[in-house]
Tab-separated table of C-alpha atoms in Angstrom:
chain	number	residue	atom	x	y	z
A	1	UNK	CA	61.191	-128.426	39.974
A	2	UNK	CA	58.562	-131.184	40.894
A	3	UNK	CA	57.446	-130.825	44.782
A	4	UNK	CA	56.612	-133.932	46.998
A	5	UNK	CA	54.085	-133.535	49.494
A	6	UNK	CA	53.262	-135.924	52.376
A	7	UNK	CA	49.282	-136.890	53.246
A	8	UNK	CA	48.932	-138.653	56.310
A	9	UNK	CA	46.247	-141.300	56.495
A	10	UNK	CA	45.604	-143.843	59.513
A	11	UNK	CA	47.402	-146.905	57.390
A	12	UNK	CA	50.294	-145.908	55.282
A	13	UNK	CA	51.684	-142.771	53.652
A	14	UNK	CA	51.455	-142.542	49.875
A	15	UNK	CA	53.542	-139.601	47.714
A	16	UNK	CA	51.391	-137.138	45.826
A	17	UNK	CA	53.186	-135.878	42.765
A	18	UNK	CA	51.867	-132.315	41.754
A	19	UNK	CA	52.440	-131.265	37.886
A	20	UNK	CA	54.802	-128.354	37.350
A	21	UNK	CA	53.081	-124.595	37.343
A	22	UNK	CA	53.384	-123.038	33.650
A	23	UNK	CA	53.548	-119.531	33.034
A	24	UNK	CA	50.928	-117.796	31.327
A	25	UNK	CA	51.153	-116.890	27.660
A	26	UNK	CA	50.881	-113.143	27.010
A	27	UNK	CA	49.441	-112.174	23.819
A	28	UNK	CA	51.598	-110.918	21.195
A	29	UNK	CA	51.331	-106.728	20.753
A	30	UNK	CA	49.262	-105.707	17.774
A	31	UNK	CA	50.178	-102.593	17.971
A	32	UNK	CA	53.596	-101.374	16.241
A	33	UNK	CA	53.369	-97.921	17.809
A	34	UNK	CA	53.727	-97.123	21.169
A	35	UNK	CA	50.662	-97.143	23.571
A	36	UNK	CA	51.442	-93.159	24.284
A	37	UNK	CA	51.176	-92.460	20.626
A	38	UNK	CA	47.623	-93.835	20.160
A	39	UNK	CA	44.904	-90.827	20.157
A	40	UNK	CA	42.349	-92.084	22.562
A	41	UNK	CA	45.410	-92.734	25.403
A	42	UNK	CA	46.904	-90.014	27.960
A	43	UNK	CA	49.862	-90.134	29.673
A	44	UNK	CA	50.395	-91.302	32.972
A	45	UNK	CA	53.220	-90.264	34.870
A	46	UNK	CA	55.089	-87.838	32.359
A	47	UNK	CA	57.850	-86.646	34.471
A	48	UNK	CA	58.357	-83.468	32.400
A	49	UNK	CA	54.662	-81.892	33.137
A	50	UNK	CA	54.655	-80.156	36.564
A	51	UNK	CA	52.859	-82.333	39.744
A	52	UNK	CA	49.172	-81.119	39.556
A	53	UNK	CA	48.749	-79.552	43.149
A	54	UNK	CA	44.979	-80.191	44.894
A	55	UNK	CA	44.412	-78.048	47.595
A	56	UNK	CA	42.168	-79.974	50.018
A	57	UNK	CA	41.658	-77.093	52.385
A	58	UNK	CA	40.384	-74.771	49.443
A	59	UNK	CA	36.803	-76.108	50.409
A	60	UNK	CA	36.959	-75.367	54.154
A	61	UNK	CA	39.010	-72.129	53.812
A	62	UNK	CA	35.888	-70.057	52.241
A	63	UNK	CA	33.635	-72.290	54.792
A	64	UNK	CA	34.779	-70.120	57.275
A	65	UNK	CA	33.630	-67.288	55.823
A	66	UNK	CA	29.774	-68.741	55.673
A	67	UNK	CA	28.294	-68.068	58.758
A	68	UNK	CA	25.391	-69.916	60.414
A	69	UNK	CA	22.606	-67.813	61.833
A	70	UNK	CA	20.503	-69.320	64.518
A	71	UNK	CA	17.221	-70.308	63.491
A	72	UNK	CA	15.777	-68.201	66.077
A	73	UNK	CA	17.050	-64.773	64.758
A	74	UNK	CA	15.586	-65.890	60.947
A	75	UNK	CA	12.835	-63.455	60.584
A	76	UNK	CA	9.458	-65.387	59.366
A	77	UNK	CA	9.178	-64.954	55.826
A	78	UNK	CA	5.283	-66.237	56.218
A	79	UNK	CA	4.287	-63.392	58.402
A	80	UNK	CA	4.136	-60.964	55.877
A	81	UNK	CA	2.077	-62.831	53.163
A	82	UNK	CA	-0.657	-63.521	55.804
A	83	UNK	CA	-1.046	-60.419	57.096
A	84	UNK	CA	-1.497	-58.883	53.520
A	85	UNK	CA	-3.622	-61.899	52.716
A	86	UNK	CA	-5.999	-60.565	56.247
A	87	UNK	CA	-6.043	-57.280	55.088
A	88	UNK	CA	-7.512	-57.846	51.786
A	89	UNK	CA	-10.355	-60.184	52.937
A	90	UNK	CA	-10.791	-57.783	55.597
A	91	UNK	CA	-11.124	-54.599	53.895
A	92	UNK	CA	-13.634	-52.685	54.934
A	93	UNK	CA	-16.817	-52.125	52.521
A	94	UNK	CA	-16.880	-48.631	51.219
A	95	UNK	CA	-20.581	-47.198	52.665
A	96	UNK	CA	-22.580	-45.622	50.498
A	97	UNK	CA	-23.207	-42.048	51.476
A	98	UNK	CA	-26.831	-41.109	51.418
A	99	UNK	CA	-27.526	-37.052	51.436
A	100	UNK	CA	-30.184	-36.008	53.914
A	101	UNK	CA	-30.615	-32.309	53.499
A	102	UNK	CA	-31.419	-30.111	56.712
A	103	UNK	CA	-34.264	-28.435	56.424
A	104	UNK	CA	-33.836	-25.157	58.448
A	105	UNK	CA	-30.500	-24.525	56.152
A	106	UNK	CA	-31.961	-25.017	52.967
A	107	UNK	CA	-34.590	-22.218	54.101
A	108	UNK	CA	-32.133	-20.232	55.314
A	109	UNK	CA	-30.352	-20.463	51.934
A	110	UNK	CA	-33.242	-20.319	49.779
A	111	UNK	CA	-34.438	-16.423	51.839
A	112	UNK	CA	-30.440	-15.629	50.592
A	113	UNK	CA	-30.839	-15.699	47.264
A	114	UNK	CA	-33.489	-17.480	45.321
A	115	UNK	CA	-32.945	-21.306	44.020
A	116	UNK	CA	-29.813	-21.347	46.533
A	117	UNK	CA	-32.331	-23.814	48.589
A	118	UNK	CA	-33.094	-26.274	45.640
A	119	UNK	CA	-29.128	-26.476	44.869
A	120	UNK	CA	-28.667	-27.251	48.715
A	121	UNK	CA	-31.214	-30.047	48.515
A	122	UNK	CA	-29.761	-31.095	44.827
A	123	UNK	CA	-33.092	-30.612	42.920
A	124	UNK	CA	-31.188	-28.701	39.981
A	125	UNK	CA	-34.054	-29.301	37.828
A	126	UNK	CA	-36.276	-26.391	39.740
A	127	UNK	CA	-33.105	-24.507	39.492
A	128	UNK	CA	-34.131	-22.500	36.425
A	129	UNK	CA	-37.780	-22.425	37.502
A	130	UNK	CA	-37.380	-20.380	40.262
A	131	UNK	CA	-34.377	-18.353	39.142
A	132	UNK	CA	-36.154	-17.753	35.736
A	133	UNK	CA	-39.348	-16.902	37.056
A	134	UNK	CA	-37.738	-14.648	39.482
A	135	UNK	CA	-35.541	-12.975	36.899
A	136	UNK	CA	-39.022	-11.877	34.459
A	137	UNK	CA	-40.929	-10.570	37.248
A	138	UNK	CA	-37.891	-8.357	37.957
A	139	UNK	CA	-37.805	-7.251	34.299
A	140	UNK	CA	-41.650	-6.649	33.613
A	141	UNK	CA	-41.103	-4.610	36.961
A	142	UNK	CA	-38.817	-2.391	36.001
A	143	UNK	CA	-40.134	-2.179	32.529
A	144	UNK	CA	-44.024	-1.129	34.307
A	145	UNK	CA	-42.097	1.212	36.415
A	146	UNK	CA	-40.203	2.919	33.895
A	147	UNK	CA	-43.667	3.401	31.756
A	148	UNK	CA	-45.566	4.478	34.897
A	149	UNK	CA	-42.948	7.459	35.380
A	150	UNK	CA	-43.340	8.576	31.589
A	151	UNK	CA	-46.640	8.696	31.394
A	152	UNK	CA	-46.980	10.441	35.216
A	153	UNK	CA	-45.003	13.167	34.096
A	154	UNK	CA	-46.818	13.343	30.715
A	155	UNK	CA	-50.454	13.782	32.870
A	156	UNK	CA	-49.141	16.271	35.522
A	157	UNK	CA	-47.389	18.296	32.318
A	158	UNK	CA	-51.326	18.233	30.408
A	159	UNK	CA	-53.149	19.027	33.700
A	160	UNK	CA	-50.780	22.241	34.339
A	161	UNK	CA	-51.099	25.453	32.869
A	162	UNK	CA	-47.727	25.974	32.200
A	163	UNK	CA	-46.660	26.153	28.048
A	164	UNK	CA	-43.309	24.858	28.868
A	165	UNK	CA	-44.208	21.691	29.984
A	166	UNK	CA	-45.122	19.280	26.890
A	167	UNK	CA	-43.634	15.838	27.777
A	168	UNK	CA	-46.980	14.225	26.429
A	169	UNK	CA	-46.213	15.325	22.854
A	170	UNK	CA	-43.302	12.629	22.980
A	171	UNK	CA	-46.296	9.414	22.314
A	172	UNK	CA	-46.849	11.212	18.883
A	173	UNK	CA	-45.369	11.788	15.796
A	174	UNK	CA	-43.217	14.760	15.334
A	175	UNK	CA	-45.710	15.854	12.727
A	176	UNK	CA	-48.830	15.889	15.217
A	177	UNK	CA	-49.478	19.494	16.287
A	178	UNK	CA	-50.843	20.063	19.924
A	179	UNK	CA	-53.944	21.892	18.100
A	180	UNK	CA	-55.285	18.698	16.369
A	181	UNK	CA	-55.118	16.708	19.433
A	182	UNK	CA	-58.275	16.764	21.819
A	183	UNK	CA	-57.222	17.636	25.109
A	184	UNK	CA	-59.999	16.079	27.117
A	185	UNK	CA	-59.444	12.813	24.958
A	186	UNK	CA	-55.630	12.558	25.826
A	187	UNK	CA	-56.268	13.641	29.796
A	188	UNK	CA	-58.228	10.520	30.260
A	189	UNK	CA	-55.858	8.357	28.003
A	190	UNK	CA	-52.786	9.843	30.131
A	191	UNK	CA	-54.735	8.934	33.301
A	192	UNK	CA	-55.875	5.343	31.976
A	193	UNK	CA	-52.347	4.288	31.228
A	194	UNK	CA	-51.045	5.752	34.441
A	195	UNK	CA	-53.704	3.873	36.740
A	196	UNK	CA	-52.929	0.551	34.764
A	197	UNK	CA	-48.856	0.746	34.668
A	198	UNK	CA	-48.909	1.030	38.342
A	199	UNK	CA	-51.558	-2.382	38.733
A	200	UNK	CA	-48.842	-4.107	36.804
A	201	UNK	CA	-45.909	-2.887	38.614
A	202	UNK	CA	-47.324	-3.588	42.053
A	203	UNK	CA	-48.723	-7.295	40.445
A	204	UNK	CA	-45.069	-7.172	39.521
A	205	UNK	CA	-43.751	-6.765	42.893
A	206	UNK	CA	-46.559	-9.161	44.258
A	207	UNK	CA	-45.108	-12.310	42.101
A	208	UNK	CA	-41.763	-11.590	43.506
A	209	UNK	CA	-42.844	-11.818	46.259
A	210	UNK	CA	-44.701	-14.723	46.145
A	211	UNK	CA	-42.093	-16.580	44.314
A	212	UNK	CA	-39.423	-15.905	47.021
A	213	UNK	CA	-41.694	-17.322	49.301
A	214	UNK	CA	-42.610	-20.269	47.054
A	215	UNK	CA	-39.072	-20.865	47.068
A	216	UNK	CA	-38.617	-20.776	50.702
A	217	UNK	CA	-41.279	-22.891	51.364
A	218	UNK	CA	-40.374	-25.296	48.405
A	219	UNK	CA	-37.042	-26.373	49.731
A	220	UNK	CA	-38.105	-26.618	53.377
A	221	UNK	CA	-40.542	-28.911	52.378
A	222	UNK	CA	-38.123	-30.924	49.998
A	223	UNK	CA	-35.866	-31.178	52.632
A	224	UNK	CA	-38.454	-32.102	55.062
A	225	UNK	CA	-39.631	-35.390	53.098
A	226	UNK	CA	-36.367	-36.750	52.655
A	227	UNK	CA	-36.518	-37.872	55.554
A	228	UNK	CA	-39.750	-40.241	55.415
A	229	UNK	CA	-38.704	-43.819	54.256
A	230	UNK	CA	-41.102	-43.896	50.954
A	231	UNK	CA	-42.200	-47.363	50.216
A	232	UNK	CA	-42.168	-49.125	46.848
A	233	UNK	CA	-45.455	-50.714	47.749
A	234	UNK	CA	-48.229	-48.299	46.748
A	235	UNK	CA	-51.653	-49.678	46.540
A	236	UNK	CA	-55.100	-50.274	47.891
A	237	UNK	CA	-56.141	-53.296	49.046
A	238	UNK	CA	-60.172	-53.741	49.428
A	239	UNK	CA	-61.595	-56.898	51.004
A	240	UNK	CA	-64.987	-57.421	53.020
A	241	UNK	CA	-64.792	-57.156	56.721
A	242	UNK	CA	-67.126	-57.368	59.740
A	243	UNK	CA	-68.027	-54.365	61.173
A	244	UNK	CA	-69.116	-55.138	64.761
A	245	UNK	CA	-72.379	-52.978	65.748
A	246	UNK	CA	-73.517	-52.410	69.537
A	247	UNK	CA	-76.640	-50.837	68.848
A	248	UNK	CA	-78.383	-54.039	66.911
A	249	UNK	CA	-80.510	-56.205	69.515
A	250	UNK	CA	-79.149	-59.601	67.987
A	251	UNK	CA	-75.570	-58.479	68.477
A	252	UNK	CA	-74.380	-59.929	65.420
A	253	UNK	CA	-71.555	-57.897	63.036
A	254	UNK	CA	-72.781	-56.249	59.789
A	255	UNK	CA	-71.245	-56.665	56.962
A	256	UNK	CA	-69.013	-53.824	55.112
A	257	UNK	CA	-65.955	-53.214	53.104
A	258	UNK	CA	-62.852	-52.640	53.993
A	259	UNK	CA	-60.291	-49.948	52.090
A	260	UNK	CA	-56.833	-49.948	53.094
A	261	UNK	CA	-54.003	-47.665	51.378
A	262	UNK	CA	-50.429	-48.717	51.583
A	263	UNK	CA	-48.435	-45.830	50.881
């Protein structure tokens, strides 16, 4: 139905006459099939499926069971990382151990046994020196000794006057007879070899001796020296100097050379 409305103005009223409302046109369905049907639809609605339930307290149910620590009772995860990080740049420097041999041991153990010194002091080199010296003086001993009794029994057996006694006959040949032999000749051979068997037995003794003592004194001394600081620097320097003189009237220096060792 048409509507009048009234506009007042300050001279006279006039009717406005508003054209009828029309209702819109809806589109006619292209589709035969139901809107349901169609594959890329879903229903909305359907009675028949069960009511999907959403529990909203799901969420703060298991946030109960989260509990908050206090930030003060969090250990420092840091703490750790920089102490290990400390202790490797401050690790301590391995020192290099330098052997300084005592001196009154390594005599002490050299007068034990031969060569024991020169281990002590770790100079294996003179190891075999000493030990092999020591070792062929003991043998040519024993060997000189061992000749010195044969041939001592052989001279007192020729200088009796008993039959019995021929221990000189064992030098020779079984087929040398006692009659072709010159008695006088083999007295003084008997006494020769005697005399000089005994020189090298005692000489012997003498160098084993002398080599113990070598030995001794050899690693007292090695074990005295490592303890001087030996320089690199060894040379001799020689340069003029001025060698001031009291007894020349004038007073004035000579002249000279000077010679200076650095060792």
């Amino acid at each position: 139905m048409p509507s009048e409305s009234c506009v007042a103005d300050a001279d006279s009223v006039a009717p406005v006459v508003t054209a009828p409302s029309r209702k819109p046109v809806r589109p006619e369905r292209r589709h035969t099939s139901p809107i349901s049907n169609l594959p890329d639809s879903f229903p909305v609605g359907n009675p028949q499926t069960p009511p999907v339930m959403v529990v909203l307290d799901s969420l703060s149910a298991q946030g109960d069971s989260v509990s908050i620590v206090p930030l003060d009772s969090v250990p420092v995860v840091a703490s750790p990382l920089i102490a290990v990080t400390d202790s490797i740049a401050r690790a301590p420097e391995e020192k290099k151990f330098t052997f300084v041999p005592d001196p009154t041991k390594a005599v002490w153990m050299s007068a034990l046994f031969p060569g024991l010194g020169q281990l002590y002091n770790r100079r294996y080199w003179k190891l075999p020196i000493v030990v092999g010296g020591f070792m062929g003086l003991g043998y040519a001993m024993n060997w000189n000794n061992t000749m010195l009794r044969d041939y001592t029994r052989a001279y007192s057996d020729i200088m009796d006057n008993d039959p019995s006694t021929k221990s000189y006959m064992d030098f020779f040949a079984p087929t040398v007879q006692e009659s072709d032999l010159n008695k006088e000749w083999l007295t003084n051979i008997l006494r020769q070899r005697k005399n000089m068997y005994r020189r090298q037995r005692d000489l012997c003794v003498i160098c084993m001796i002398g080599v113990y003592l070598v030995a001794m004194v050899d690693a007292y001394v090695d074990a005295q020296l490592a303890h001087f600081d030996i320089s690199p620097d060894l040379s001799v320097d020689i340069a003029p100097a001025l060698l001031p003189t009291e007894t020349r009237k004038n007073g004035l220096p000579g002249l000279g050379v000077c010679w200076a060792v650095n060792f």
